[in-house]
Amino acid sequence: MWGARGCGKSSLIKAILLQYAKEGLRILQIEKEHLEILPEVLDILRNKHYKFIIFCDDLSFEQDEKTYKNLKSILEGGLESLPKNIKIYATSNRRHLLPEFHDENEIFGYEGNEDKIALSDRFPLCIGFYTQGNAEYLEVLAGYFKKEKDTKEWEKICRIALQYAVQKGTRNPRTAAQFYTLYQSGLLDYL
C-alpha cells in the first residue's frame, strides 16, 4: 500500500488483524533494519498453524541502501518460494520504495531505475491511497461526529474542521481523527 501520508494505510493493516485474529491471523512487524533476518523468521513461521502477515510499515530505502535486495529475492526470485501461510505487506509513501534519480538513468540507461522498480513490482497487489478533497475529508469526519451530523452545529464543525485542515496542510483521515479528538477535548475553541 502506497500513497499520501495519513490516508489509512497502516490503519488498514491493524483493522485486518482485528477482523481475522480469531481465525488464526497473526501479524509480525519487522523494521527495514531487520530485513536481513527475514529468511530465519520465515523458517520459524512456515510450519506454524497460524496465518501470518509480515508487516513492514513506512517502508522506503535511500539511494545507497542495498537491503532491499534481500526483500526482492524473498518476494519472488529466489530458489525458495514464500511459505503458503505467510504474506508480506508493506506501507510506504513512495510508489517504488526507492528514490528515482534522473542522472542514474542518463548514465545507465534504464538499468538504474529498473532494479529499484523491480522491488515494488514483486508485490502482487499494489493499492494506492490518494489525497482527498473537502467532500471526502468531511465524509470521514462525519463518521466521528454521528450525533451532530444532522444539526446546525454540523455546519459550524465543518467550517472549523476545514480551517484546521488548512493549518495542517492536508485533508486526510488522520487529520480528521486528530480534529475530532481536539474538538471533543475543547482545545479548538479558539477557531
mmCIF file with all atom_site columns, C-alpha atoms in Angstrom, residues 1-190:
data_model
loop_
_atom_site.group_PDB
_atom_site.id
_atom_site.type_symbol
_atom_site.label_atom_id
_atom_site.label_alt_id
_atom_site.label_comp_id
_atom_site.label_asym_id
_atom_site.label_entity_id
_atom_site.label_seq_id
_atom_site.pdbx_PDB_ins_code
_atom_site.Cartn_x
_atom_site.Cartn_y
_atom_site.Cartn_z
_atom_site.occupancy
_atom_site.B_iso_or_equiv
_atom_site.pdbx_formal_charge
_atom_site.auth_seq_id
_atom_site.auth_comp_id
_atom_site.auth_asym_id
_atom_site.auth_atom_id
_atom_site.pdbx_PDB_model_num
ATOM 1   C CA . MET A 1 1   ? 0.000   0.000   0.000   1.00 0.00 ? 1   MET A CA 1
ATOM 2   C CA . TRP A 1 2   ? 1.463   3.282   -1.052  1.00 0.00 ? 2   TRP A CA 1
ATOM 3   C CA . GLY A 1 3   ? 0.302   6.840   -1.142  1.00 0.00 ? 3   GLY A CA 1
ATOM 4   C CA . ALA A 1 4   ? -0.283  10.061  0.690   1.00 0.00 ? 4   ALA A CA 1
ATOM 5   C CA . ARG A 1 5   ? 0.533   10.300  4.368   1.00 0.00 ? 5   ARG A CA 1
ATOM 6   C CA . GLY A 1 6   ? -2.251  9.852   6.874   1.00 0.00 ? 6   GLY A CA 1
ATOM 7   C CA . CYS A 1 7   ? -4.667  8.153   4.468   1.00 0.00 ? 7   CYS A CA 1
ATOM 8   C CA . GLY A 1 8   ? -5.074  4.955   6.483   1.00 0.00 ? 8   GLY A CA 1
ATOM 9   C CA . LYS A 1 9   ? -2.515  2.533   5.084   1.00 0.00 ? 9   LYS A CA 1
ATOM 10  C CA . SER A 1 10  ? -1.262  1.327   8.481   1.00 0.00 ? 10  SER A CA 1
ATOM 11  C CA . SER A 1 11  ? -4.746  1.557   9.993   1.00 0.00 ? 11  SER A CA 1
ATOM 12  C CA . LEU A 1 12  ? -5.993  -0.855  7.349   1.00 0.00 ? 12  LEU A CA 1
ATOM 13  C CA . ILE A 1 13  ? -3.414  -3.445  8.447   1.00 0.00 ? 13  ILE A CA 1
ATOM 14  C CA . LYS A 1 14  ? -4.499  -3.050  12.081  1.00 0.00 ? 14  LYS A CA 1
ATOM 15  C CA . ALA A 1 15  ? -8.134  -3.458  11.033  1.00 0.00 ? 15  ALA A CA 1
ATOM 16  C CA . ILE A 1 16  ? -7.313  -6.698  9.198   1.00 0.00 ? 16  ILE A CA 1
ATOM 17  C CA . LEU A 1 17  ? -5.778  -8.106  12.382  1.00 0.00 ? 17  LEU A CA 1
ATOM 18  C CA . LEU A 1 18  ? -8.805  -7.107  14.461  1.00 0.00 ? 18  LEU A CA 1
ATOM 19  C CA . GLN A 1 19  ? -11.128 -8.703  11.919  1.00 0.00 ? 19  GLN A CA 1
ATOM 20  C CA . TYR A 1 20  ? -9.298  -12.016 11.495  1.00 0.00 ? 20  TYR A CA 1
ATOM 21  C CA . ALA A 1 21  ? -7.339  -12.658 14.720  1.00 0.00 ? 21  ALA A CA 1
ATOM 22  C CA . LYS A 1 22  ? -9.957  -15.159 15.950  1.00 0.00 ? 22  LYS A CA 1
ATOM 23  C CA . GLU A 1 23  ? -9.488  -17.104 12.717  1.00 0.00 ? 23  GLU A CA 1
ATOM 24  C CA . GLY A 1 24  ? -5.778  -17.530 13.367  1.00 0.00 ? 24  GLY A CA 1
ATOM 25  C CA . LEU A 1 25  ? -4.257  -14.469 11.733  1.00 0.00 ? 25  LEU A CA 1
ATOM 26  C CA . ARG A 1 26  ? -1.120  -13.079 13.321  1.00 0.00 ? 26  ARG A CA 1
ATOM 27  C CA . ILE A 1 27  ? 0.921   -10.055 12.283  1.00 0.00 ? 27  ILE A CA 1
ATOM 28  C CA . LEU A 1 28  ? 4.629   -9.705  12.828  1.00 0.00 ? 28  LEU A CA 1
ATOM 29  C CA . GLN A 1 29  ? 6.004   -6.219  12.253  1.00 0.00 ? 29  GLN A CA 1
ATOM 30  C CA . ILE A 1 30  ? 9.579   -6.060  11.004  1.00 0.00 ? 30  ILE A CA 1
ATOM 31  C CA . GLU A 1 31  ? 11.503  -2.848  10.599  1.00 0.00 ? 31  GLU A CA 1
ATOM 32  C CA . LYS A 1 32  ? 13.604  -2.458  7.470   1.00 0.00 ? 32  LYS A CA 1
ATOM 33  C CA . GLU A 1 33  ? 16.771  -2.560  9.593   1.00 0.00 ? 33  GLU A CA 1
ATOM 34  C CA . HIS A 1 34  ? 15.902  -6.177  10.438  1.00 0.00 ? 34  HIS A CA 1
ATOM 35  C CA . LEU A 1 35  ? 15.011  -7.437  6.963   1.00 0.00 ? 35  LEU A CA 1
ATOM 36  C CA . GLU A 1 36  ? 18.242  -9.435  6.857   1.00 0.00 ? 36  GLU A CA 1
ATOM 37  C CA . ILE A 1 37  ? 16.751  -11.882 9.408   1.00 0.00 ? 37  ILE A CA 1
ATOM 38  C CA . LEU A 1 38  ? 13.623  -12.403 7.303   1.00 0.00 ? 38  LEU A CA 1
ATOM 39  C CA . PRO A 1 39  ? 14.757  -15.829 5.959   1.00 0.00 ? 39  PRO A CA 1
ATOM 40  C CA . GLU A 1 40  ? 15.159  -17.091 9.536   1.00 0.00 ? 40  GLU A CA 1
ATOM 41  C CA . VAL A 1 41  ? 11.763  -15.663 10.511  1.00 0.00 ? 41  VAL A CA 1
ATOM 42  C CA . LEU A 1 42  ? 10.146  -17.436 7.555   1.00 0.00 ? 42  LEU A CA 1
ATOM 43  C CA . ASP A 1 43  ? 11.764  -20.724 8.608   1.00 0.00 ? 43  ASP A CA 1
ATOM 44  C CA . ILE A 1 44  ? 10.341  -20.355 12.128  1.00 0.00 ? 44  ILE A CA 1
ATOM 45  C CA . LEU A 1 45  ? 6.819   -19.453 10.942  1.00 0.00 ? 45  LEU A CA 1
ATOM 46  C CA . ARG A 1 46  ? 6.415   -21.779 7.963   1.00 0.00 ? 46  ARG A CA 1
ATOM 47  C CA . ASN A 1 47  ? 5.174   -24.795 9.967   1.00 0.00 ? 47  ASN A CA 1
ATOM 48  C CA . LYS A 1 48  ? 3.008   -22.929 12.466  1.00 0.00 ? 48  LYS A CA 1
ATOM 49  C CA . HIS A 1 49  ? -0.755  -23.420 12.379  1.00 0.00 ? 49  HIS A CA 1
ATOM 50  C CA . TYR A 1 50  ? -1.415  -19.712 12.039  1.00 0.00 ? 50  TYR A CA 1
ATOM 51  C CA . LYS A 1 51  ? -1.578  -17.475 9.005   1.00 0.00 ? 51  LYS A CA 1
ATOM 52  C CA . PHE A 1 52  ? 0.955   -14.661 9.185   1.00 0.00 ? 52  PHE A CA 1
ATOM 53  C CA . ILE A 1 53  ? 1.355   -11.223 7.725   1.00 0.00 ? 53  ILE A CA 1
ATOM 54  C CA . ILE A 1 54  ? 4.893   -9.913  7.850   1.00 0.00 ? 54  ILE A CA 1
ATOM 55  C CA . PHE A 1 55  ? 4.299   -6.176  8.067   1.00 0.00 ? 55  PHE A CA 1
ATOM 56  C CA . CYS A 1 56  ? 6.825   -3.507  7.060   1.00 0.00 ? 56  CYS A CA 1
ATOM 57  C CA . ASP A 1 57  ? 5.413   -0.101  7.969   1.00 0.00 ? 57  ASP A CA 1
ATOM 58  C CA . ASP A 1 58  ? 6.605   3.078   6.252   1.00 0.00 ? 58  ASP A CA 1
ATOM 59  C CA . LEU A 1 59  ? 8.994   1.088   4.116   1.00 0.00 ? 59  LEU A CA 1
ATOM 60  C CA . SER A 1 60  ? 11.361  3.014   1.892   1.00 0.00 ? 60  SER A CA 1
ATOM 61  C CA . PHE A 1 61  ? 15.021  2.841   1.046   1.00 0.00 ? 61  PHE A CA 1
ATOM 62  C CA . GLU A 1 62  ? 17.572  5.529   0.378   1.00 0.00 ? 62  GLU A CA 1
ATOM 63  C CA . GLN A 1 63  ? 19.800  5.639   -2.675  1.00 0.00 ? 63  GLN A CA 1
ATOM 64  C CA . ASP A 1 64  ? 22.807  3.916   -1.082  1.00 0.00 ? 64  ASP A CA 1
ATOM 65  C CA . GLU A 1 65  ? 20.890  1.197   0.790   1.00 0.00 ? 65  GLU A CA 1
ATOM 66  C CA . LYS A 1 66  ? 21.103  -2.336  -0.564  1.00 0.00 ? 66  LYS A CA 1
ATOM 67  C CA . THR A 1 67  ? 18.988  -4.257  1.989   1.00 0.00 ? 67  THR A CA 1
ATOM 68  C CA . TYR A 1 68  ? 16.012  -4.041  -0.368  1.00 0.00 ? 68  TYR A CA 1
ATOM 69  C CA . LYS A 1 69  ? 17.635  -6.762  -2.484  1.00 0.00 ? 69  LYS A CA 1
ATOM 70  C CA . ASN A 1 70  ? 17.010  -9.342  0.265   1.00 0.00 ? 70  ASN A CA 1
ATOM 71  C CA . LEU A 1 71  ? 13.322  -8.498  0.301   1.00 0.00 ? 71  LEU A CA 1
ATOM 72  C CA . LYS A 1 72  ? 13.162  -8.535  -3.505  1.00 0.00 ? 72  LYS A CA 1
ATOM 73  C CA . SER A 1 73  ? 14.596  -12.035 -3.576  1.00 0.00 ? 73  SER A CA 1
ATOM 74  C CA . ILE A 1 74  ? 12.199  -13.324 -0.905  1.00 0.00 ? 74  ILE A CA 1
ATOM 75  C CA . LEU A 1 75  ? 9.109   -11.879 -2.582  1.00 0.00 ? 75  LEU A CA 1
ATOM 76  C CA . GLU A 1 76  ? 9.821   -13.513 -5.908  1.00 0.00 ? 76  GLU A CA 1
ATOM 77  C CA . GLY A 1 77  ? 13.005  -14.557 -7.477  1.00 0.00 ? 77  GLY A CA 1
ATOM 78  C CA . GLY A 1 78  ? 14.811  -16.775 -5.014  1.00 0.00 ? 78  GLY A CA 1
ATOM 79  C CA . LEU A 1 79  ? 15.046  -20.555 -5.187  1.00 0.00 ? 79  LEU A CA 1
ATOM 80  C CA . GLU A 1 80  ? 12.654  -20.951 -2.283  1.00 0.00 ? 80  GLU A CA 1
ATOM 81  C CA . SER A 1 81  ? 9.097   -19.666 -2.528  1.00 0.00 ? 81  SER A CA 1
ATOM 82  C CA . LEU A 1 82  ? 7.292   -17.798 0.219   1.00 0.00 ? 82  LEU A CA 1
ATOM 83  C CA . PRO A 1 83  ? 5.531   -20.230 2.613   1.00 0.00 ? 83  PRO A CA 1
ATOM 84  C CA . LYS A 1 84  ? 1.794   -20.556 1.935   1.00 0.00 ? 84  LYS A CA 1
ATOM 85  C CA . ASN A 1 85  ? 0.836   -19.377 5.420   1.00 0.00 ? 85  ASN A CA 1
ATOM 86  C CA . ILE A 1 86  ? 2.809   -16.123 5.093   1.00 0.00 ? 86  ILE A CA 1
ATOM 87  C CA . LYS A 1 87  ? 2.163   -12.911 3.166   1.00 0.00 ? 87  LYS A CA 1
ATOM 88  C CA . ILE A 1 88  ? 4.285   -9.773  3.201   1.00 0.00 ? 88  ILE A CA 1
ATOM 89  C CA . TYR A 1 89  ? 2.522   -6.421  3.431   1.00 0.00 ? 89  TYR A CA 1
ATOM 90  C CA . ALA A 1 90  ? 4.266   -3.070  3.268   1.00 0.00 ? 90  ALA A CA 1
ATOM 91  C CA . THR A 1 91  ? 3.149   0.516   3.523   1.00 0.00 ? 91  THR A CA 1
ATOM 92  C CA . SER A 1 92  ? 5.056   3.412   2.032   1.00 0.00 ? 92  SER A CA 1
ATOM 93  C CA . ASN A 1 93  ? 4.631   6.991   0.964   1.00 0.00 ? 93  ASN A CA 1
ATOM 94  C CA . ARG A 1 94  ? 6.658   6.134   -2.157  1.00 0.00 ? 94  ARG A CA 1
ATOM 95  C CA . ARG A 1 95  ? 5.245   4.230   -5.108  1.00 0.00 ? 95  ARG A CA 1
ATOM 96  C CA . HIS A 1 96  ? 8.504   2.442   -5.890  1.00 0.00 ? 96  HIS A CA 1
ATOM 97  C CA . LEU A 1 97  ? 10.018  2.295   -2.360  1.00 0.00 ? 97  LEU A CA 1
ATOM 98  C CA . LEU A 1 98  ? 13.315  3.721   -3.611  1.00 0.00 ? 98  LEU A CA 1
ATOM 99  C CA . PRO A 1 99  ? 14.148  7.228   -4.812  1.00 0.00 ? 99  PRO A CA 1
ATOM 100 C CA . GLU A 1 100 ? 14.496  7.595   -8.552  1.00 0.00 ? 100 GLU A CA 1
ATOM 101 C CA . PHE A 1 101 ? 17.244  9.816   -9.905  1.00 0.00 ? 101 PHE A CA 1
ATOM 102 C CA . HIS A 1 102 ? 17.321  11.030  -13.493 1.00 0.00 ? 102 HIS A CA 1
ATOM 103 C CA . ASP A 1 103 ? 21.100  11.180  -13.681 1.00 0.00 ? 103 ASP A CA 1
ATOM 104 C CA . GLU A 1 104 ? 21.207  7.468   -12.863 1.00 0.00 ? 104 GLU A CA 1
ATOM 105 C CA . ASN A 1 105 ? 19.126  6.789   -15.959 1.00 0.00 ? 105 ASN A CA 1
ATOM 106 C CA . GLU A 1 106 ? 21.345  9.024   -18.047 1.00 0.00 ? 106 GLU A CA 1
ATOM 107 C CA . ILE A 1 107 ? 24.420  7.050   -17.001 1.00 0.00 ? 107 ILE A CA 1
ATOM 108 C CA . PHE A 1 108 ? 22.984  3.528   -17.004 1.00 0.00 ? 108 PHE A CA 1
ATOM 109 C CA . GLY A 1 109 ? 20.043  3.821   -19.358 1.00 0.00 ? 109 GLY A CA 1
ATOM 110 C CA . TYR A 1 110 ? 17.035  2.112   -17.799 1.00 0.00 ? 110 TYR A CA 1
ATOM 111 C CA . GLU A 1 111 ? 19.091  -0.249  -15.619 1.00 0.00 ? 111 GLU A CA 1
ATOM 112 C CA . GLY A 1 112 ? 19.388  2.109   -12.647 1.00 0.00 ? 112 GLY A CA 1
ATOM 113 C CA . ASN A 1 113 ? 15.681  2.588   -12.091 1.00 0.00 ? 113 ASN A CA 1
ATOM 114 C CA . GLU A 1 114 ? 14.704  -0.868  -13.340 1.00 0.00 ? 114 GLU A CA 1
ATOM 115 C CA . ASP A 1 115 ? 16.389  -2.502  -10.354 1.00 0.00 ? 115 ASP A CA 1
ATOM 116 C CA . LYS A 1 116 ? 14.625  -0.132  -7.986  1.00 0.00 ? 116 LYS A CA 1
ATOM 117 C CA . ILE A 1 117 ? 11.212  -0.508  -9.592  1.00 0.00 ? 117 ILE A CA 1
ATOM 118 C CA . ALA A 1 118 ? 11.629  -4.305  -9.558  1.00 0.00 ? 118 ALA A CA 1
ATOM 119 C CA . LEU A 1 119 ? 11.092  -4.370  -5.783  1.00 0.00 ? 119 LEU A CA 1
ATOM 120 C CA . SER A 1 120 ? 7.612   -2.821  -5.843  1.00 0.00 ? 120 SER A CA 1
ATOM 121 C CA . ASP A 1 121 ? 6.742   -4.911  -8.908  1.00 0.00 ? 121 ASP A CA 1
ATOM 122 C CA . ARG A 1 122 ? 7.238   -8.067  -6.848  1.00 0.00 ? 122 ARG A CA 1
ATOM 123 C CA . PHE A 1 123 ? 4.274   -7.234  -4.633  1.00 0.00 ? 123 PHE A CA 1
ATOM 124 C CA . PRO A 1 124 ? 1.367   -8.899  -6.483  1.00 0.00 ? 124 PRO A CA 1
ATOM 125 C CA . LEU A 1 125 ? -1.142  -6.302  -5.314  1.00 0.00 ? 125 LEU A CA 1
ATOM 126 C CA . CYS A 1 126 ? -0.398  -2.584  -5.011  1.00 0.00 ? 126 CYS A CA 1
ATOM 127 C CA . ILE A 1 127 ? -3.076  -0.286  -3.622  1.00 0.00 ? 127 ILE A CA 1
ATOM 128 C CA . GLY A 1 128 ? -2.729  3.471   -3.949  1.00 0.00 ? 128 GLY A CA 1
ATOM 129 C CA . PHE A 1 129 ? -4.042  5.852   -1.287  1.00 0.00 ? 129 PHE A CA 1
ATOM 130 C CA . TYR A 1 130 ? -4.591  9.329   -2.650  1.00 0.00 ? 130 TYR A CA 1
ATOM 131 C CA . THR A 1 131 ? -5.095  12.753  -1.134  1.00 0.00 ? 131 THR A CA 1
ATOM 132 C CA . GLN A 1 132 ? -8.644  13.802  -0.507  1.00 0.00 ? 132 GLN A CA 1
ATOM 133 C CA . GLY A 1 133 ? -10.756 16.798  -1.315  1.00 0.00 ? 133 GLY A CA 1
ATOM 134 C CA . ASN A 1 134 ? -13.072 18.647  1.042   1.00 0.00 ? 134 ASN A CA 1
ATOM 135 C CA . ALA A 1 135 ? -16.019 16.324  0.420   1.00 0.00 ? 135 ALA A CA 1
ATOM 136 C CA . GLU A 1 136 ? -14.058 13.159  1.234   1.00 0.00 ? 136 GLU A CA 1
ATOM 137 C CA . TYR A 1 137 ? -12.450 14.767  4.281   1.00 0.00 ? 137 TYR A CA 1
ATOM 138 C CA . LEU A 1 138 ? -15.844 15.835  5.646   1.00 0.00 ? 138 LEU A CA 1
ATOM 139 C CA . GLU A 1 139 ? -17.269 12.394  4.916   1.00 0.00 ? 139 GLU A CA 1
ATOM 140 C CA . VAL A 1 140 ? -14.574 10.797  7.081   1.00 0.00 ? 140 VAL A CA 1
ATOM 141 C CA . LEU A 1 141 ? -15.199 13.426  9.740   1.00 0.00 ? 141 LEU A CA 1
ATOM 142 C CA . ALA A 1 142 ? -18.927 12.677  9.693   1.00 0.00 ? 142 ALA A CA 1
ATOM 143 C CA . GLY A 1 143 ? -18.132 9.146   10.846  1.00 0.00 ? 143 GLY A CA 1
ATOM 144 C CA . TYR A 1 144 ? -16.712 10.615  14.049  1.00 0.00 ? 144 TYR A CA 1
ATOM 145 C CA . PHE A 1 145 ? -19.485 13.168  14.580  1.00 0.00 ? 145 PHE A CA 1
ATOM 146 C CA . LYS A 1 146 ? -22.516 10.897  14.267  1.00 0.00 ? 146 LYS A CA 1
ATOM 147 C CA . LYS A 1 147 ? -24.758 12.862  16.668  1.00 0.00 ? 147 LYS A CA 1
ATOM 148 C CA . GLU A 1 148 ? -24.020 16.335  15.336  1.00 0.00 ? 148 GLU A CA 1
ATOM 149 C CA . LYS A 1 149 ? -24.276 15.353  11.664  1.00 0.00 ? 149 LYS A CA 1
ATOM 150 C CA . ASP A 1 150 ? -27.910 16.399  11.229  1.00 0.00 ? 150 ASP A CA 1
ATOM 151 C CA . THR A 1 151 ? -27.804 19.557  13.309  1.00 0.00 ? 151 THR A CA 1
ATOM 152 C CA . LYS A 1 152 ? -26.970 23.209  12.770  1.00 0.00 ? 152 LYS A CA 1
ATOM 153 C CA . GLU A 1 153 ? -23.865 22.502  14.835  1.00 0.00 ? 153 GLU A CA 1
ATOM 154 C CA . TRP A 1 154 ? -22.584 20.290  11.985  1.00 0.00 ? 154 TRP A CA 1
ATOM 155 C CA . GLU A 1 155 ? -22.153 23.315  9.678   1.00 0.00 ? 155 GLU A CA 1
ATOM 156 C CA . LYS A 1 156 ? -20.032 25.022  12.336  1.00 0.00 ? 156 LYS A CA 1
ATOM 157 C CA . ILE A 1 157 ? -17.980 21.853  12.857  1.00 0.00 ? 157 ILE A CA 1
ATOM 158 C CA . CYS A 1 158 ? -17.360 21.550  9.101   1.00 0.00 ? 158 CYS A CA 1
ATOM 159 C CA . ARG A 1 159 ? -16.186 25.160  8.859   1.00 0.00 ? 159 ARG A CA 1
ATOM 160 C CA . ILE A 1 160 ? -13.769 24.736  11.783  1.00 0.00 ? 160 ILE A CA 1
ATOM 161 C CA . ALA A 1 161 ? -12.595 21.330  10.504  1.00 0.00 ? 161 ALA A CA 1
ATOM 162 C CA . LEU A 1 162 ? -11.748 22.772  7.092   1.00 0.00 ? 162 LEU A CA 1
ATOM 163 C CA . GLN A 1 163 ? -9.821  25.621  8.741   1.00 0.00 ? 163 GLN A CA 1
ATOM 164 C CA . TYR A 1 164 ? -7.944  23.066  10.837  1.00 0.00 ? 164 TYR A CA 1
ATOM 165 C CA . ALA A 1 165 ? -7.103  21.017  7.733   1.00 0.00 ? 165 ALA A CA 1
ATOM 166 C CA . VAL A 1 166 ? -5.720  24.114  6.007   1.00 0.00 ? 166 VAL A CA 1
ATOM 167 C CA . GLN A 1 167 ? -3.490  24.778  9.029   1.00 0.00 ? 167 GLN A CA 1
ATOM 168 C CA . LYS A 1 168 ? -2.293  21.145  8.989   1.00 0.00 ? 168 LYS A CA 1
ATOM 169 C CA . GLY A 1 169 ? -1.704  21.276  5.248   1.00 0.00 ? 169 GLY A CA 1
ATOM 170 C CA . THR A 1 170 ? -3.688  18.131  4.455   1.00 0.00 ? 170 THR A CA 1
ATOM 171 C CA . ARG A 1 171 ? -7.232  16.746  4.415   1.00 0.00 ? 171 ARG A CA 1
ATOM 172 C CA . ASN A 1 172 ? -6.709  13.103  5.237   1.00 0.00 ? 172 ASN A CA 1
ATOM 173 C CA . PRO A 1 173 ? -8.286  10.614  7.667   1.00 0.00 ? 173 PRO A CA 1
ATOM 174 C CA . ARG A 1 174 ? -5.501  11.183  10.222  1.00 0.00 ? 174 ARG A CA 1
ATOM 175 C CA . THR A 1 175 ? -6.237  14.909  10.229  1.00 0.00 ? 175 THR A CA 1
ATOM 176 C CA . ALA A 1 176 ? -9.952  14.169  10.655  1.00 0.00 ? 176 ALA A CA 1
ATOM 177 C CA . ALA A 1 177 ? -9.235  11.900  13.649  1.00 0.00 ? 177 ALA A CA 1
ATOM 178 C CA . GLN A 1 178 ? -6.923  14.490  15.208  1.00 0.00 ? 178 GLN A CA 1
ATOM 179 C CA . PHE A 1 179 ? -9.521  17.214  14.690  1.00 0.00 ? 179 PHE A CA 1
ATOM 180 C CA . TYR A 1 180 ? -12.219 15.097  16.337  1.00 0.00 ? 180 TYR A CA 1
ATOM 181 C CA . THR A 1 181 ? -10.020 14.400  19.371  1.00 0.00 ? 181 THR A CA 1
ATOM 182 C CA . LEU A 1 182 ? -9.091  18.069  19.755  1.00 0.00 ? 182 LEU A CA 1
ATOM 183 C CA . TYR A 1 183 ? -12.683 19.217  19.220  1.00 0.00 ? 183 TYR A CA 1
ATOM 184 C CA . GLN A 1 184 ? -14.038 16.807  21.829  1.00 0.00 ? 184 GLN A CA 1
ATOM 185 C CA . SER A 1 185 ? -11.416 17.959  24.340  1.00 0.00 ? 185 SER A CA 1
ATOM 186 C CA . GLY A 1 186 ? -12.359 21.617  23.803  1.00 0.00 ? 186 GLY A CA 1
ATOM 187 C CA . LEU A 1 187 ? -8.914  22.577  22.538  1.00 0.00 ? 187 LEU A CA 1
ATOM 188 C CA . LEU A 1 188 ? -10.243 24.028  19.273  1.00 0.00 ? 188 LEU A CA 1
ATOM 189 C CA . ASP A 1 189 ? -12.433 26.714  20.836  1.00 0.00 ? 189 ASP A CA 1
ATOM 190 C CA . TYR A 1 190 ? -10.029 29.374  19.588  1.00 0.00 ? 190 TYR A CA 1
#
